[in-house]
């Protein structure tokens, strides 16, 4: 069974989906690849209450100190990339190339495409909690974010406690 709910964040309404295992979707309303609109919200569940508490803490500028159960479904490659996203420390960033290089190393191959990594990141169904916003371009520029580059900058600003437009000019 799929459950749906929403959260009003400082960056706009966030749509939430879950099943019996965990959170299956977290996306800003209108975000590419997001569930569009909620026909009817499900009852408040313990999971949704936990997600909302996590988001309240996160948007206050503090790293949440607990994990949300998530249920990701994707290809083996996507799952590998999404797992790597979860290892990027709060307040830090990495590049598409660094992730590609790490995957190539882990798989014992000479090279991995940064573009393939970017495509997998772009299909991340659980934004913010699976922190795809922490991946930036090779030259430190902000590239690609299904929720919009402005939101990506704001999420990084929240984590780094600095003016996002000074750090990441558009």
PDB file of C-alpha atoms in Angstrom:
ATOM      1  CA  UNK A   1       0.000   0.000   0.000  1.00  0.00           C
ATOM      2  CA  UNK A   2       1.241   3.501  -0.782  1.00  0.00           C
ATOM      3  CA  UNK A   3       0.827   6.323   1.679  1.00  0.00           C
ATOM      4  CA  UNK A   4       1.037   9.997   0.758  1.00  0.00           C
ATOM      5  CA  UNK A   5       1.536  13.124   2.774  1.00  0.00           C
ATOM      6  CA  UNK A   6       3.144  16.542   2.492  1.00  0.00           C
ATOM      7  CA  UNK A   7       5.333  18.937   4.429  1.00  0.00           C
ATOM      8  CA  UNK A   8       5.546  22.690   4.121  1.00  0.00           C
ATOM      9  CA  UNK A   9       9.230  23.637   4.099  1.00  0.00           C
ATOM     10  CA  UNK A  10      10.886  27.052   3.870  1.00  0.00           C
ATOM     11  CA  UNK A  11      11.675  26.137   0.225  1.00  0.00           C
ATOM     12  CA  UNK A  12       8.153  25.061  -0.731  1.00  0.00           C
ATOM     13  CA  UNK A  13       5.777  22.158  -0.314  1.00  0.00           C
ATOM     14  CA  UNK A  14       7.400  18.736  -0.180  1.00  0.00           C
ATOM     15  CA  UNK A  15       5.485  15.653  -1.280  1.00  0.00           C
ATOM     16  CA  UNK A  16       6.090  12.456   0.667  1.00  0.00           C
ATOM     17  CA  UNK A  17       5.307   8.877  -0.291  1.00  0.00           C
ATOM     18  CA  UNK A  18       5.888   5.716   1.698  1.00  0.00           C
ATOM     19  CA  UNK A  19       5.044   2.061   1.877  1.00  0.00           C
ATOM     20  CA  UNK A  20       5.150  -0.435   4.739  1.00  0.00           C
ATOM     21  CA  UNK A  21       8.961  -0.608   4.524  1.00  0.00           C
ATOM     22  CA  UNK A  22       9.860   3.066   4.540  1.00  0.00           C
ATOM     23  CA  UNK A  23       9.907   6.388   2.766  1.00  0.00           C
ATOM     24  CA  UNK A  24       9.752   5.897  -1.025  1.00  0.00           C
ATOM     25  CA  UNK A  25       9.620   9.499  -2.169  1.00  0.00           C
ATOM     26  CA  UNK A  26      10.486  12.990  -0.978  1.00  0.00           C
ATOM     27  CA  UNK A  27      10.350  15.725  -3.582  1.00  0.00           C
ATOM     28  CA  UNK A  28       9.502  19.376  -3.859  1.00  0.00           C
ATOM     29  CA  UNK A  29       6.131  19.944  -5.490  1.00  0.00           C
ATOM     30  CA  UNK A  30       6.678  20.381  -9.228  1.00  0.00           C
ATOM     31  CA  UNK A  31      10.117  18.756  -9.062  1.00  0.00           C
ATOM     32  CA  UNK A  32      11.184  16.660 -12.026  1.00  0.00           C
ATOM     33  CA  UNK A  33      10.458  12.951 -11.383  1.00  0.00           C
ATOM     34  CA  UNK A  34       8.211  13.793  -8.396  1.00  0.00           C
ATOM     35  CA  UNK A  35       4.788  12.452  -7.663  1.00  0.00           C
ATOM     36  CA  UNK A  36       2.623  15.313  -8.889  1.00  0.00           C
ATOM     37  CA  UNK A  37      -0.064  16.478  -6.549  1.00  0.00           C
ATOM     38  CA  UNK A  38      -1.717  14.579  -3.807  1.00  0.00           C
ATOM     39  CA  UNK A  39      -5.214  13.465  -4.646  1.00  0.00           C
ATOM     40  CA  UNK A  40      -5.777  12.620  -1.012  1.00  0.00           C
ATOM     41  CA  UNK A  41      -3.302  12.588   1.825  1.00  0.00           C
ATOM     42  CA  UNK A  42      -3.073   9.440   3.890  1.00  0.00           C
ATOM     43  CA  UNK A  43      -3.515   9.500   7.605  1.00  0.00           C
ATOM     44  CA  UNK A  44      -0.546  10.721   9.579  1.00  0.00           C
ATOM     45  CA  UNK A  45       1.684   7.707  10.204  1.00  0.00           C
ATOM     46  CA  UNK A  46       4.566   7.218  12.601  1.00  0.00           C
ATOM     47  CA  UNK A  47       6.877   7.278   9.583  1.00  0.00           C
ATOM     48  CA  UNK A  48       5.524  10.599   8.283  1.00  0.00           C
ATOM     49  CA  UNK A  49       5.720  12.087  11.785  1.00  0.00           C
ATOM     50  CA  UNK A  50       9.378  11.035  11.925  1.00  0.00           C
ATOM     51  CA  UNK A  51      10.110  12.444   8.464  1.00  0.00           C
ATOM     52  CA  UNK A  52       8.511  15.766   9.407  1.00  0.00           C
ATOM     53  CA  UNK A  53      10.521  15.910  12.639  1.00  0.00           C
ATOM     54  CA  UNK A  54      13.690  15.133  10.659  1.00  0.00           C
ATOM     55  CA  UNK A  55      12.850  17.912   8.165  1.00  0.00           C
ATOM     56  CA  UNK A  56      12.064  20.404  10.968  1.00  0.00           C
ATOM     57  CA  UNK A  57      15.496  19.757  12.473  1.00  0.00           C
ATOM     58  CA  UNK A  58      17.215  19.880   9.073  1.00  0.00           C
ATOM     59  CA  UNK A  59      15.598  23.165   8.006  1.00  0.00           C
ATOM     60  CA  UNK A  60      16.546  24.700  11.372  1.00  0.00           C
ATOM     61  CA  UNK A  61      20.188  24.339  10.256  1.00  0.00           C
ATOM     62  CA  UNK A  62      21.064  21.357  12.432  1.00  0.00           C
ATOM     63  CA  UNK A  63      22.080  17.902  11.262  1.00  0.00           C
ATOM     64  CA  UNK A  64      19.378  15.425  12.328  1.00  0.00           C
ATOM     65  CA  UNK A  65      20.765  12.780  14.669  1.00  0.00           C
ATOM     66  CA  UNK A  66      18.512   9.924  13.570  1.00  0.00           C
ATOM     67  CA  UNK A  67      17.839   8.004  10.370  1.00  0.00           C
ATOM     68  CA  UNK A  68      14.577   7.675   8.491  1.00  0.00           C
ATOM     69  CA  UNK A  69      13.685   4.218   7.140  1.00  0.00           C
ATOM     70  CA  UNK A  70      13.752   4.506   3.370  1.00  0.00           C
ATOM     71  CA  UNK A  71      12.742   2.058   0.664  1.00  0.00           C
ATOM     72  CA  UNK A  72      14.574   2.790  -2.569  1.00  0.00           C
ATOM     73  CA  UNK A  73      13.963   0.861  -5.761  1.00  0.00           C
ATOM     74  CA  UNK A  74      16.175   1.235  -8.800  1.00  0.00           C
ATOM     75  CA  UNK A  75      18.792  -0.464 -10.929  1.00  0.00           C
ATOM     76  CA  UNK A  76      21.889  -1.902  -9.283  1.00  0.00           C
ATOM     77  CA  UNK A  77      23.853   1.087 -10.581  1.00  0.00           C
ATOM     78  CA  UNK A  78      21.330   3.617  -9.253  1.00  0.00           C
ATOM     79  CA  UNK A  79      21.286   1.896  -5.868  1.00  0.00           C
ATOM     80  CA  UNK A  80      25.095   2.019  -5.786  1.00  0.00           C
ATOM     81  CA  UNK A  81      25.110   5.759  -6.549  1.00  0.00           C
ATOM     82  CA  UNK A  82      22.335   6.511  -4.040  1.00  0.00           C
ATOM     83  CA  UNK A  83      24.193   4.590  -1.339  1.00  0.00           C
ATOM     84  CA  UNK A  84      27.281   6.672  -2.064  1.00  0.00           C
ATOM     85  CA  UNK A  85      25.232   9.865  -1.727  1.00  0.00           C
ATOM     86  CA  UNK A  86      24.344   8.800   1.801  1.00  0.00           C
ATOM     87  CA  UNK A  87      28.048   8.733   2.721  1.00  0.00           C
ATOM     88  CA  UNK A  88      28.626  12.422   1.879  1.00  0.00           C
ATOM     89  CA  UNK A  89      28.929  14.148   5.259  1.00  0.00           C
ATOM     90  CA  UNK A  90      26.478  16.877   6.244  1.00  0.00           C
ATOM     91  CA  UNK A  91      27.806  20.274   5.188  1.00  0.00           C
ATOM     92  CA  UNK A  92      30.272  18.841   2.673  1.00  0.00           C
ATOM     93  CA  UNK A  93      30.154  18.373  -1.076  1.00  0.00           C
ATOM     94  CA  UNK A  94      31.702  16.082  -3.648  1.00  0.00           C
ATOM     95  CA  UNK A  95      31.703  15.986  -7.434  1.00  0.00           C
ATOM     96  CA  UNK A  96      30.092  13.741 -10.015  1.00  0.00           C
ATOM     97  CA  UNK A  97      33.612  12.839 -11.143  1.00  0.00           C
ATOM     98  CA  UNK A  98      34.720  11.828  -7.650  1.00  0.00           C
ATOM     99  CA  UNK A  99      31.720   9.510  -7.320  1.00  0.00           C
ATOM    100  CA  UNK A 100      32.408   8.049 -10.780  1.00  0.00           C
ATOM    101  CA  UNK A 101      36.051   7.495  -9.864  1.00  0.00           C
ATOM    102  CA  UNK A 102      35.096   5.758  -6.602  1.00  0.00           C
ATOM    103  CA  UNK A 103      32.586   3.476  -8.342  1.00  0.00           C
ATOM    104  CA  UNK A 104      35.180   2.588 -11.004  1.00  0.00           C
ATOM    105  CA  UNK A 105      37.691   1.782  -8.269  1.00  0.00           C
ATOM    106  CA  UNK A 106      35.177  -0.305  -6.309  1.00  0.00           C
ATOM    107  CA  UNK A 107      34.221  -2.250  -9.438  1.00  0.00           C
ATOM    108  CA  UNK A 108      37.803  -2.755 -10.561  1.00  0.00           C
ATOM    109  CA  UNK A 109      37.354  -0.915 -13.857  1.00  0.00           C
ATOM    110  CA  UNK A 110      39.485   1.848 -15.312  1.00  0.00           C
ATOM    111  CA  UNK A 111      36.806   4.471 -15.808  1.00  0.00           C
ATOM    112  CA  UNK A 112      33.177   5.330 -15.052  1.00  0.00           C
ATOM    113  CA  UNK A 113      31.131   8.020 -16.748  1.00  0.00           C
ATOM    114  CA  UNK A 114      30.355  11.117 -14.673  1.00  0.00           C
ATOM    115  CA  UNK A 115      27.306  11.566 -16.886  1.00  0.00           C
ATOM    116  CA  UNK A 116      26.001   8.110 -15.907  1.00  0.00           C
ATOM    117  CA  UNK A 117      26.458   9.083 -12.265  1.00  0.00           C
ATOM    118  CA  UNK A 118      24.578  12.333 -12.921  1.00  0.00           C
ATOM    119  CA  UNK A 119      21.723  10.448 -14.565  1.00  0.00           C
ATOM    120  CA  UNK A 120      21.412   8.132 -11.549  1.00  0.00           C
ATOM    121  CA  UNK A 121      21.531  11.074  -9.162  1.00  0.00           C
ATOM    122  CA  UNK A 122      18.805  12.789 -11.175  1.00  0.00           C
ATOM    123  CA  UNK A 123      16.518   9.822 -10.509  1.00  0.00           C
ATOM    124  CA  UNK A 124      17.006   9.893  -6.738  1.00  0.00           C
ATOM    125  CA  UNK A 125      13.455   9.525  -5.391  1.00  0.00           C
ATOM    126  CA  UNK A 126      14.214  10.712  -1.848  1.00  0.00           C
ATOM    127  CA  UNK A 127      15.730  14.185  -2.116  1.00  0.00           C
ATOM    128  CA  UNK A 128      17.314  15.901   0.869  1.00  0.00           C
ATOM    129  CA  UNK A 129      17.488  12.717   2.992  1.00  0.00           C
ATOM    130  CA  UNK A 130      19.466  10.987   0.221  1.00  0.00           C
ATOM    131  CA  UNK A 131      21.544  14.139  -0.271  1.00  0.00           C
ATOM    132  CA  UNK A 132      21.936  14.544  -4.018  1.00  0.00           C
ATOM    133  CA  UNK A 133      22.190  18.310  -3.466  1.00  0.00           C
ATOM    134  CA  UNK A 134      25.703  17.744  -2.063  1.00  0.00           C
ATOM    135  CA  UNK A 135      27.051  16.812  -5.504  1.00  0.00           C
ATOM    136  CA  UNK A 136      28.508  19.704  -7.488  1.00  0.00           C
ATOM    137  CA  UNK A 137      30.385  20.213 -10.743  1.00  0.00           C
ATOM    138  CA  UNK A 138      34.117  19.632 -11.119  1.00  0.00           C
ATOM    139  CA  UNK A 139      34.877  23.370 -10.873  1.00  0.00           C
ATOM    140  CA  UNK A 140      32.700  23.878  -7.805  1.00  0.00           C
ATOM    141  CA  UNK A 141      29.706  25.059  -9.805  1.00  0.00           C
ATOM    142  CA  UNK A 142      26.149  24.032  -9.075  1.00  0.00           C
ATOM    143  CA  UNK A 143      24.745  21.788 -11.750  1.00  0.00           C
ATOM    144  CA  UNK A 144      21.651  19.672 -12.027  1.00  0.00           C
ATOM    145  CA  UNK A 145      19.052  19.399  -9.324  1.00  0.00           C
ATOM    146  CA  UNK A 146      15.549  18.178 -10.036  1.00  0.00           C
ATOM    147  CA  UNK A 147      14.167  20.612  -7.447  1.00  0.00           C
ATOM    148  CA  UNK A 148      15.915  23.560  -9.105  1.00  0.00           C
ATOM    149  CA  UNK A 149      19.386  25.053  -8.777  1.00  0.00           C
ATOM    150  CA  UNK A 150      18.089  27.769  -6.435  1.00  0.00           C
ATOM    151  CA  UNK A 151      16.846  25.129  -3.983  1.00  0.00           C
ATOM    152  CA  UNK A 152      20.123  23.233  -4.262  1.00  0.00           C
ATOM    153  CA  UNK A 153      21.975  26.421  -3.313  1.00  0.00           C
ATOM    154  CA  UNK A 154      19.620  27.006  -0.389  1.00  0.00           C
ATOM    155  CA  UNK A 155      20.027  23.442   0.890  1.00  0.00           C
ATOM    156  CA  UNK A 156      23.806  23.838   0.806  1.00  0.00           C
ATOM    157  CA  UNK A 157      23.461  27.216   2.509  1.00  0.00           C
ATOM    158  CA  UNK A 158      21.438  25.622   5.309  1.00  0.00           C
ATOM    159  CA  UNK A 159      24.158  23.001   5.820  1.00  0.00           C
ATOM    160  CA  UNK A 160      27.112  25.348   5.493  1.00  0.00           C
ATOM    161  CA  UNK A 161      25.616  28.361   7.284  1.00  0.00           C
ATOM    162  CA  UNK A 162      26.685  30.789   4.596  1.00  0.00           C
ATOM    163  CA  UNK A 163      25.209  32.950   1.881  1.00  0.00           C
ATOM    164  CA  UNK A 164      24.538  30.533  -0.967  1.00  0.00           C
ATOM    165  CA  UNK A 165      24.627  33.199  -3.685  1.00  0.00           C
ATOM    166  CA  UNK A 166      28.094  34.298  -2.584  1.00  0.00           C
ATOM    167  CA  UNK A 167      29.382  30.725  -2.464  1.00  0.00           C
ATOM    168  CA  UNK A 168      27.510  29.482  -5.542  1.00  0.00           C
ATOM    169  CA  UNK A 169      26.758  32.314  -7.974  1.00  0.00           C
ATOM    170  CA  UNK A 170      24.193  31.412 -10.639  1.00  0.00           C
TER     171      UNK A 170
END
